[in-house]
Short mmCIF file of C-alpha atoms in Angstrom, two decimals:
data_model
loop_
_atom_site.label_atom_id
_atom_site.label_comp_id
_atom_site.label_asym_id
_atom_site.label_seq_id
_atom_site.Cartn_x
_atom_site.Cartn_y
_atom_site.Cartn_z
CA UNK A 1 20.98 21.88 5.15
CA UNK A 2 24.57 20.94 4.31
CA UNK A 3 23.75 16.91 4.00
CA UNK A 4 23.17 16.35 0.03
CA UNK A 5 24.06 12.95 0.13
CA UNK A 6 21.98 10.24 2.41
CA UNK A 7 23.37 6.95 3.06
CA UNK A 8 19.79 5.18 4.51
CA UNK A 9 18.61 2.20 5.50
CA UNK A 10 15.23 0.85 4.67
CA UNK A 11 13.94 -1.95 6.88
CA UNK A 12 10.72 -3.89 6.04
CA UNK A 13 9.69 -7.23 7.31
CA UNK A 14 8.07 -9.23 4.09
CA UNK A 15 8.89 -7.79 0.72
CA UNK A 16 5.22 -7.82 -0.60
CA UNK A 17 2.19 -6.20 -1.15
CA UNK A 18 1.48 -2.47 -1.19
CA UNK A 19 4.24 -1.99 1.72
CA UNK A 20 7.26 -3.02 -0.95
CA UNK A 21 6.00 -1.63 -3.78
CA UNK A 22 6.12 2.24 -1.54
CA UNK A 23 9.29 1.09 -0.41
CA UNK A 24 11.06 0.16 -3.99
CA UNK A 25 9.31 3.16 -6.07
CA UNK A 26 11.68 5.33 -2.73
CA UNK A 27 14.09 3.32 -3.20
CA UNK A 28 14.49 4.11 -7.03
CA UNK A 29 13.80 7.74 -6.57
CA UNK A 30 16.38 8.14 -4.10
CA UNK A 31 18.95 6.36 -6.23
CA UNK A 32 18.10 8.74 -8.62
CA UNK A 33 19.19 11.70 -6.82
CA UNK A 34 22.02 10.02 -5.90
CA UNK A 35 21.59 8.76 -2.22
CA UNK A 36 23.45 5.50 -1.65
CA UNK A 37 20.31 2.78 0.10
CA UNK A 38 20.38 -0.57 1.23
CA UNK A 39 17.70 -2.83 2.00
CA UNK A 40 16.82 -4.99 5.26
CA UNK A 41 14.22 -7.64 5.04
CA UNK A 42 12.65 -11.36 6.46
CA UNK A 43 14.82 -13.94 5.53
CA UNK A 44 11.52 -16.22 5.33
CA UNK A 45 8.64 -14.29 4.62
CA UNK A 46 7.91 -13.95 0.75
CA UNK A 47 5.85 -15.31 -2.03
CA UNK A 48 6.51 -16.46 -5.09
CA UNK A 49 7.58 -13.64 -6.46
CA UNK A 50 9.44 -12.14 -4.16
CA UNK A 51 12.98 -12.95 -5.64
CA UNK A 52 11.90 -11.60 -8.88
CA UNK A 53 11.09 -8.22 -7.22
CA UNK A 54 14.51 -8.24 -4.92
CA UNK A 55 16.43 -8.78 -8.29
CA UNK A 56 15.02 -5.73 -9.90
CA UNK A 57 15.53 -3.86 -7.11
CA UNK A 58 19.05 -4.56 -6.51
CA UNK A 59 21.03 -1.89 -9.04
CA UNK A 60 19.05 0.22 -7.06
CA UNK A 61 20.49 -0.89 -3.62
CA UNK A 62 24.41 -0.05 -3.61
CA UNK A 63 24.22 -0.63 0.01
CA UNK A 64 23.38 -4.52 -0.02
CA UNK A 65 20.06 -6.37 0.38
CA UNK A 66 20.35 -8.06 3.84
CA UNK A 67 18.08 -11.01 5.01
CA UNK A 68 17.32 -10.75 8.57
CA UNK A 69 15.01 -13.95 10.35
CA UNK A 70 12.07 -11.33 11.25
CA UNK A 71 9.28 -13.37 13.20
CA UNK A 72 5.67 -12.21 12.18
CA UNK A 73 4.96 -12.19 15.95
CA UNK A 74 7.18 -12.43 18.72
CA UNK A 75 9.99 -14.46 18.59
CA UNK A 76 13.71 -14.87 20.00
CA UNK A 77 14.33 -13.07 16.41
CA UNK A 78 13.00 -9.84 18.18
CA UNK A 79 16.18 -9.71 19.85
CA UNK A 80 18.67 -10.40 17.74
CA UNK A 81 16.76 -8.48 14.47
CA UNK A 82 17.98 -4.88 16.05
CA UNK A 83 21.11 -6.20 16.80
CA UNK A 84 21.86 -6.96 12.86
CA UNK A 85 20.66 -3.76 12.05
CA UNK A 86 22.46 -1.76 14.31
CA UNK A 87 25.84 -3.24 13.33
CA UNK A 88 24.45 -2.85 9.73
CA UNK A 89 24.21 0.88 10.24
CA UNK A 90 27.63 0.77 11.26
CA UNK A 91 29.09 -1.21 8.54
CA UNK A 92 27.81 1.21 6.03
CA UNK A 93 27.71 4.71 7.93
CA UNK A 94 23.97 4.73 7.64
CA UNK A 95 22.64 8.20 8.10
CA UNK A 96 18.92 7.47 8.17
CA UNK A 97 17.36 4.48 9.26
CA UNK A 98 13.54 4.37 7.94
CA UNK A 99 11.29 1.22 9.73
CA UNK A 100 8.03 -0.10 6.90
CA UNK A 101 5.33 -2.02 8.91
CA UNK A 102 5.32 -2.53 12.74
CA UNK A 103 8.50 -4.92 12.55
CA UNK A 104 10.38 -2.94 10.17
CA UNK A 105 9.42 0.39 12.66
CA UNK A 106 10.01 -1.50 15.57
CA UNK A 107 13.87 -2.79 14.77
CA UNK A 108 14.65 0.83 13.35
CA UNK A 109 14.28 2.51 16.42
CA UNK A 110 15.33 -0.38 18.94
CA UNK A 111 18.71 -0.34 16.57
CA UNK A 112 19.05 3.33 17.53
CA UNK A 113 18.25 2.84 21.13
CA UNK A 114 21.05 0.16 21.30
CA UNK A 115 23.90 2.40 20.00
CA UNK A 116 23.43 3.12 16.43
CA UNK A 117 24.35 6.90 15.48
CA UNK A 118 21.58 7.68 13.06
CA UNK A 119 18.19 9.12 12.42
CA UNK A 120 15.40 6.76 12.77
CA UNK A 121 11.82 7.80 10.82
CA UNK A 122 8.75 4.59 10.39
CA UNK A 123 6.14 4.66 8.67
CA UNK A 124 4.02 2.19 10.02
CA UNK A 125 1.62 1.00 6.47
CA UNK A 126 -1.43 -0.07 9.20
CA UNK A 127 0.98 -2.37 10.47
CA UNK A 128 0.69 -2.05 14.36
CA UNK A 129 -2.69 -0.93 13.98
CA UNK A 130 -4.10 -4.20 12.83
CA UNK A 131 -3.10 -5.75 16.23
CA UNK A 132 -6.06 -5.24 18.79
CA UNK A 133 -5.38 -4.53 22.07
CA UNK A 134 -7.26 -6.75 24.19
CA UNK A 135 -4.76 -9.50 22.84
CA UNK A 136 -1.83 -9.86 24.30
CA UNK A 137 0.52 -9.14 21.76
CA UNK A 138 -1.32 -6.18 20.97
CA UNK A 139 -0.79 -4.88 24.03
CA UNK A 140 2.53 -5.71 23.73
CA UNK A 141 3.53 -3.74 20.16
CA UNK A 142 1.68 -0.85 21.34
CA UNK A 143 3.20 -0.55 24.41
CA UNK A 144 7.06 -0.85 22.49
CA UNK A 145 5.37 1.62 20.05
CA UNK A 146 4.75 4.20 22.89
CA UNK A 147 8.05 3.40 24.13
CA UNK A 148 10.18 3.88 21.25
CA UNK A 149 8.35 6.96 20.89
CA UNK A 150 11.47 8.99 21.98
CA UNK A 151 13.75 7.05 19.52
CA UNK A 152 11.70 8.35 16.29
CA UNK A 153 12.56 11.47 14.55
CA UNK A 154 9.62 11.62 12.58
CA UNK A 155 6.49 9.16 11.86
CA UNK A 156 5.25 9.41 8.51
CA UNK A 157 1.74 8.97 7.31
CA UNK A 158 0.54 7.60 4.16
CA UNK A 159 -2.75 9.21 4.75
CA UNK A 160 -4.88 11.27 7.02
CA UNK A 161 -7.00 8.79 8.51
CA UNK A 162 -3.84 6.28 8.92
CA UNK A 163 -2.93 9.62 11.20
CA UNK A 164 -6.13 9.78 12.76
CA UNK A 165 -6.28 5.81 13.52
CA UNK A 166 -2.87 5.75 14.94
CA UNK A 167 -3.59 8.65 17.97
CA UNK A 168 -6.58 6.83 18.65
CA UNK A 169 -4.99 3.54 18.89
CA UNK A 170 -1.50 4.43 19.89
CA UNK A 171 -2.01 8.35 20.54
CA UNK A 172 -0.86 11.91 19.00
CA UNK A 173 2.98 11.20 17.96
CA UNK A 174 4.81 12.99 20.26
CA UNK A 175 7.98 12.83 18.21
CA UNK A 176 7.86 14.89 14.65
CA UNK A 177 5.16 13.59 12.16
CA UNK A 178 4.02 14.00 8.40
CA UNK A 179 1.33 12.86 6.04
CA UNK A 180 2.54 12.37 2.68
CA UNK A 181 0.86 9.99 0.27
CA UNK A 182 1.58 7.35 -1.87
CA UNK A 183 2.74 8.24 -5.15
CA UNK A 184 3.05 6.65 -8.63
CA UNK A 185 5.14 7.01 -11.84
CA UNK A 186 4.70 8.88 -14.58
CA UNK A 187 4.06 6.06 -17.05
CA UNK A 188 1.10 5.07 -15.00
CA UNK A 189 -0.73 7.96 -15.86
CA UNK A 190 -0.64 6.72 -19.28
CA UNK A 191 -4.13 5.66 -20.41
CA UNK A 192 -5.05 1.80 -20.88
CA UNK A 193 -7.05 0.88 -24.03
CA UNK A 194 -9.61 -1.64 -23.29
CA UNK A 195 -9.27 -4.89 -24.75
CA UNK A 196 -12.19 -5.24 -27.95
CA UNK A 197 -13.81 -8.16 -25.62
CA UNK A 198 -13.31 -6.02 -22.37
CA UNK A 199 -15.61 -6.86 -19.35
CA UNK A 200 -18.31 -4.53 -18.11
CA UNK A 201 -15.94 -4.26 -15.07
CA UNK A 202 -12.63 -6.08 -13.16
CA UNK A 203 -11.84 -6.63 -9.88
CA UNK A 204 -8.28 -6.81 -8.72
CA UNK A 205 -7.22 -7.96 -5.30
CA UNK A 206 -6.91 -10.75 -2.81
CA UNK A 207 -9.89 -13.42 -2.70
CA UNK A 208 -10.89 -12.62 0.54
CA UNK A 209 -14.04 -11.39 2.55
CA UNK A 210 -12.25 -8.10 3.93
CA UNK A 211 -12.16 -7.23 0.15
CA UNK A 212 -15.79 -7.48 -0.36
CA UNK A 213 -16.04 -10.12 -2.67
CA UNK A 214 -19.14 -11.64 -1.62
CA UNK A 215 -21.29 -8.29 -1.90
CA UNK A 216 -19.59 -7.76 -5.26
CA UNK A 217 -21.25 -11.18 -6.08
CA UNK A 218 -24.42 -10.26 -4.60
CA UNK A 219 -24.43 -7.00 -6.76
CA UNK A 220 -23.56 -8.46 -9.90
CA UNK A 221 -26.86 -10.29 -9.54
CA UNK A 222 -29.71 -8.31 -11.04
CA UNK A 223 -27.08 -5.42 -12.99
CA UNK A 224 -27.99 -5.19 -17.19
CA UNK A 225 -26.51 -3.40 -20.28
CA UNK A 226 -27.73 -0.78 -22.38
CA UNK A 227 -29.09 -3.92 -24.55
CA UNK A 228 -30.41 -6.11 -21.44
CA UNK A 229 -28.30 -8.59 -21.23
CA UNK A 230 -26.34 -9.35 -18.43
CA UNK A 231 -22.94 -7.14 -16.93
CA UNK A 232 -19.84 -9.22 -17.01
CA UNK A 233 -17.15 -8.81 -14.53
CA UNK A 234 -13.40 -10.28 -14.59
CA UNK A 235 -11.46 -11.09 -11.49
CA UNK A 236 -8.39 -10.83 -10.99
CA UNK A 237 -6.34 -12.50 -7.82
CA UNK A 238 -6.38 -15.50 -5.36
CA UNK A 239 -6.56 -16.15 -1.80
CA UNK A 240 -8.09 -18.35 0.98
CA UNK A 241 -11.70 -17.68 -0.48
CA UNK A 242 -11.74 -17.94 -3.82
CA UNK A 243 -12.91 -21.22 -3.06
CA UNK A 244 -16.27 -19.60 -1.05
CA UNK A 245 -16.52 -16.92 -3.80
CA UNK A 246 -16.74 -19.56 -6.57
CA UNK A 247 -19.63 -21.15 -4.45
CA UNK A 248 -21.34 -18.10 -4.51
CA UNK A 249 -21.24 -16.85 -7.87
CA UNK A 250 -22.44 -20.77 -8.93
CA UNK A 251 -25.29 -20.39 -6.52
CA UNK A 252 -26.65 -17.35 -8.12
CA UNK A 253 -25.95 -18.79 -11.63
CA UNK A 254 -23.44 -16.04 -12.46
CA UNK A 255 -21.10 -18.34 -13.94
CA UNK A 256 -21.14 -17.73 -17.20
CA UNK A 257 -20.77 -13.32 -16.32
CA UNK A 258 -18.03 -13.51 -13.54
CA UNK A 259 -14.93 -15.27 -14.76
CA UNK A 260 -11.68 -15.28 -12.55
CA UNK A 261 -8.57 -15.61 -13.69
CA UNK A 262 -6.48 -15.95 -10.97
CA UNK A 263 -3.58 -13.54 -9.84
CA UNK A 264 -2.33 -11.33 -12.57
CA UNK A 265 -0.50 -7.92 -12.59
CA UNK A 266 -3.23 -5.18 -12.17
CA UNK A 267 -2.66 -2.99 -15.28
CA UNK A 268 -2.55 -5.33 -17.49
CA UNK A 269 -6.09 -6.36 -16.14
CA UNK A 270 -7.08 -2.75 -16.59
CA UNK A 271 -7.34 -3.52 -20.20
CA UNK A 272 -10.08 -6.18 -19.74
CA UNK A 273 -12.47 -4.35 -17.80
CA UNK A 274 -14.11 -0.99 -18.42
CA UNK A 275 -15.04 0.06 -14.65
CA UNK A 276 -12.56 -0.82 -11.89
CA UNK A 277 -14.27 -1.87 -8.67
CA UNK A 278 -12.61 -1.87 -5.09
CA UNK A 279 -15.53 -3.04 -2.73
CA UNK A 280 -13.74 -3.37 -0.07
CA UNK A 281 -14.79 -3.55 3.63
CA UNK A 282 -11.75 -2.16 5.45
CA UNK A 283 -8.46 -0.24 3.38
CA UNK A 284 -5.73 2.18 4.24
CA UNK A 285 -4.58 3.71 1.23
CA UNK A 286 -4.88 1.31 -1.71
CA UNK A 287 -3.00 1.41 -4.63
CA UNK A 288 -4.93 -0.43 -6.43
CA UNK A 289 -7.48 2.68 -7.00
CA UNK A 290 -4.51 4.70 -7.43
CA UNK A 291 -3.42 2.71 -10.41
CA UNK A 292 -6.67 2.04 -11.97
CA UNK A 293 -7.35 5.43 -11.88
CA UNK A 294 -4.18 7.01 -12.92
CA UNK A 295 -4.40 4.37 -16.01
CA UNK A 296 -7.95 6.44 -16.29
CA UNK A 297 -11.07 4.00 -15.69
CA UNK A 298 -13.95 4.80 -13.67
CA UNK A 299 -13.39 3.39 -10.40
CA UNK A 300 -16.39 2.68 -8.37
CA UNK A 301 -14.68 2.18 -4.69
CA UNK A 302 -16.21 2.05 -0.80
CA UNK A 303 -15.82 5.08 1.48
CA UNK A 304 -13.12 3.22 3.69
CA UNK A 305 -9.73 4.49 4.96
CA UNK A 306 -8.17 6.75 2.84
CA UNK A 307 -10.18 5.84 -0.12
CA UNK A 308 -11.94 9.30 0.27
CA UNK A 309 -8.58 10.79 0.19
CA UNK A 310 -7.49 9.32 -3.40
CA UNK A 311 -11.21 10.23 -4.67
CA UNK A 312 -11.08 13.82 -3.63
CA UNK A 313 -13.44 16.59 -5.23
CA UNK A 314 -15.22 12.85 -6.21
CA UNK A 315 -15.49 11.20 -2.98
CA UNK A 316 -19.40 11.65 -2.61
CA UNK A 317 -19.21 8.88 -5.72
CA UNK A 318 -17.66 6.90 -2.85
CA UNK A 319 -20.41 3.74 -1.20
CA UNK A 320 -21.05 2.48 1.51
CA UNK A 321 -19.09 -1.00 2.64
CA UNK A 322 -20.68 -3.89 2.97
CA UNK A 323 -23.92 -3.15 0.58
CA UNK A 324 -24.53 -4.74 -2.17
CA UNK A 325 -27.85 -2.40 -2.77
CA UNK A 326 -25.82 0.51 -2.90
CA UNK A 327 -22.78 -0.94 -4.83
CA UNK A 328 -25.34 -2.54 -7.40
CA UNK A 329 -27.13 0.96 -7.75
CA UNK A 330 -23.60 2.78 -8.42
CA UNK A 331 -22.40 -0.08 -11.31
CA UNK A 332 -25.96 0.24 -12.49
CA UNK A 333 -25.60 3.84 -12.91
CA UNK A 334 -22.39 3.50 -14.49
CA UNK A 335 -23.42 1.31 -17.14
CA UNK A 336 -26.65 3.65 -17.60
CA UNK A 337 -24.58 7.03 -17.62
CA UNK A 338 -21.13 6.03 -19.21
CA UNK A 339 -20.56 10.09 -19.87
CA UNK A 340 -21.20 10.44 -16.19
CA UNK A 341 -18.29 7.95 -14.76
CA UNK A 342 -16.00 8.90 -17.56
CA UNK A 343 -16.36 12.75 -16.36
CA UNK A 344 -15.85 11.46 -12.74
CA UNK A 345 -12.72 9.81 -13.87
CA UNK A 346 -11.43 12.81 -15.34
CA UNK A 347 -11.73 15.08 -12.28
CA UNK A 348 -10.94 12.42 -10.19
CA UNK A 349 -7.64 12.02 -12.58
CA UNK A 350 -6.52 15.78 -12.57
CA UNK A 351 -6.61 15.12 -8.14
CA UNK A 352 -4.39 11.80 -8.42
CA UNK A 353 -2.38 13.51 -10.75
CA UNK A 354 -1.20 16.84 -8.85
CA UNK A 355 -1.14 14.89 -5.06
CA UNK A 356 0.23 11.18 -5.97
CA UNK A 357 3.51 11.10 -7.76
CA UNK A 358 6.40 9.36 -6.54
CA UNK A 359 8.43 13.10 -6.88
CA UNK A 360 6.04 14.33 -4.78
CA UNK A 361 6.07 11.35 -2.48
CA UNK A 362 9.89 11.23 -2.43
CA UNK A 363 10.66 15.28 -2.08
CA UNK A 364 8.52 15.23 1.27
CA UNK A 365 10.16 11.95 2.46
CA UNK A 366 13.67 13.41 1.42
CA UNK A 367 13.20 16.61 3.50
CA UNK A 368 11.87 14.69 6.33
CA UNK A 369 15.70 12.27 6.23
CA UNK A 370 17.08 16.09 5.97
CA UNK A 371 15.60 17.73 8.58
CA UNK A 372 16.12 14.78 10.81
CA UNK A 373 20.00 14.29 10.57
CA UNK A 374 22.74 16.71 12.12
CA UNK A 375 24.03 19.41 9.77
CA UNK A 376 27.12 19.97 11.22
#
């Protein structure tokens, strides 16, 4: 290949959640090997941190950040969105042009298809996928994802079943495709010290039922110490529900063993629990039991998504969604058999380890820009 140097375009609709945080740790790594990006996203959606995070990423962005009105759904914005790209690409001589989430994917290629002269790759982060189609608009964005199908030089993956969900929603990519995971930094895989007053466990994630909350209440009912007293778990986050899962936890008279402390950055809550838990009901590839076990707690987690995928040569530690028997019986263990979960951890750490660095992350992603560009 005689490209060294990219010039690329990353294009995501809101700059939050899991979806920014893949999209600045590539960002950074590319800057580091000296590829010139810019950045494309919503002018609207964010929260309220969002400018905080766009500031630190900008000495990493040579190329501009560009605010672009991005409706969530389909809008009059889904016309003039590829537009601003395209001439973007221009503007800069933007050799790759890489689409986050089903927006992001969607203007990528539709800014190829009306002119632009580069190599479009999306990864789509569940994105599309969480549309059904029996609605219309689902029917809609899968159609346009079949259809810019021929537009894509590659579709990249964040996980295996990701893969496997998008050729049984959309179908088998007929364009170039490639799973390669999530990655993290080095100085996450620095171990956390638990605070002297640590919970038995935290929680950290959005207050909502898809996050399994309410069987994480119901399993926290009934779970003891070594001594008999009660476990304690912290929670960390907010959401729509927090309201519902505060009913709960008072109707069981947990009160005084669940505290919640609202939204707070996740390693820092790693010190103040000694078991991570990720109960969730439905996941893609969380980073949340990336981090928690990179920063090396036991993490007891459901078998959802690509959950197995993180756990590896420890996914049969992996429960069942949506039980609070079986996630009870698997923080009960823990608490019974700390030598157990802390051996877990460690195999379950050497895994994350070798297969979930951003180098890793960013050498496959690289090649893929490399292969997918002339070399003339």
């Amino acid at each position: 290949m005689t490209q060294s140097k990219l010039r690329v375009l990353q294009v995501m609709r809101a700059p939050v959640g899991g979806l920014f945080r893949h999209v600045a740790d590539l960002t950074r790594e590319l800057a580091s090997r000296g590829h010139e990006v810019g950045l494309v996203v919503d002018s609207i959606a964010n929260d309220s941190q969002t400018e905080e995070r766009l500031k630190a990423l900008a000495e990493f962005v040579p190329l501009g950040i560009h605010r672009v009105a991005m409706p969530r759904v389909l809008g009059k914005g889904d016309l003039l969105a590829p537009m601003a790209v395209r001439r973007l690409c221009r503007e800069h001589n933007i050799n790759v042009v890489h689409g986050h989430g089903a927006k992001g994917g969607f203007y990528a290629r539709l800014a190829r298809l009306s002119g632009a002269q580069v190599a479009a790759l999306y990864t789509p982060h569940g994105g599309v996928l969480h549309y059904s189609g029996k609605s219309p608009t689902g029917r809609i964005f899968h159609f346009l994802e079949r259809a810019l199908m021929r537009q894509t030089a590659a579709v990249i993956f964040e996980s295996h079943y990701a893969k496997a969900t998008y050729a049984t929603v959309i179908g088998e990519p007929t364009c170039g495709s490639a799973i390669i995971h999530n990655g993290l930094t080095a100085e996450e895989f620095i171990a956390v010290t638990a605070d002297k007053d640590a919970a038995d466990f935290v929680f950290v994630g959005e207050l909502r039922a898809l996050k399994g909350i309410f069987p994480l209440v119901e399993a926290m009912d009934g779970l003891k110490r070594a001594d008999g007293s009660p476990a304690t778990l912290v929670v960390a986050g907010d959401g729509a529900e927090r309201g519902a899962m505060e009913a709960a936890i008072a109707a069981r008279g947990l009160g005084d063993f669940i505290t919640l402390v609202g939204a707070q950055p996740a390693r820092a809550m790693f010190a103040r629990g000694r078991i991570a838990l990720v109960p969730s009901l439905a996941e893609s590839l969380p980073y949340v039991v990336l981090e928690a076990a990179a920063a090396q707690l036991p993490v007891i987690a459901t078998n959802v998504g690509g959950i197995g995928e993180i756990f590896g040569p420890t996914a049969d530690d992996l429960v069942p969604a949506g039980s609070a028997d079986a996630l009870r019986d698997k923080m009960q263990a823990c608490l019974d058999h700390p030598e157990a979960a802390e051996a877990a951890m460690k195999i379950r750490l050497a895994h994350i380890a070798e297969q979930f660095s951003v180098k890793r992350m960013t050498d496959a992603i690289e090649a893929q820009y490399l292969s997918a560009i002339p070399t003339s």
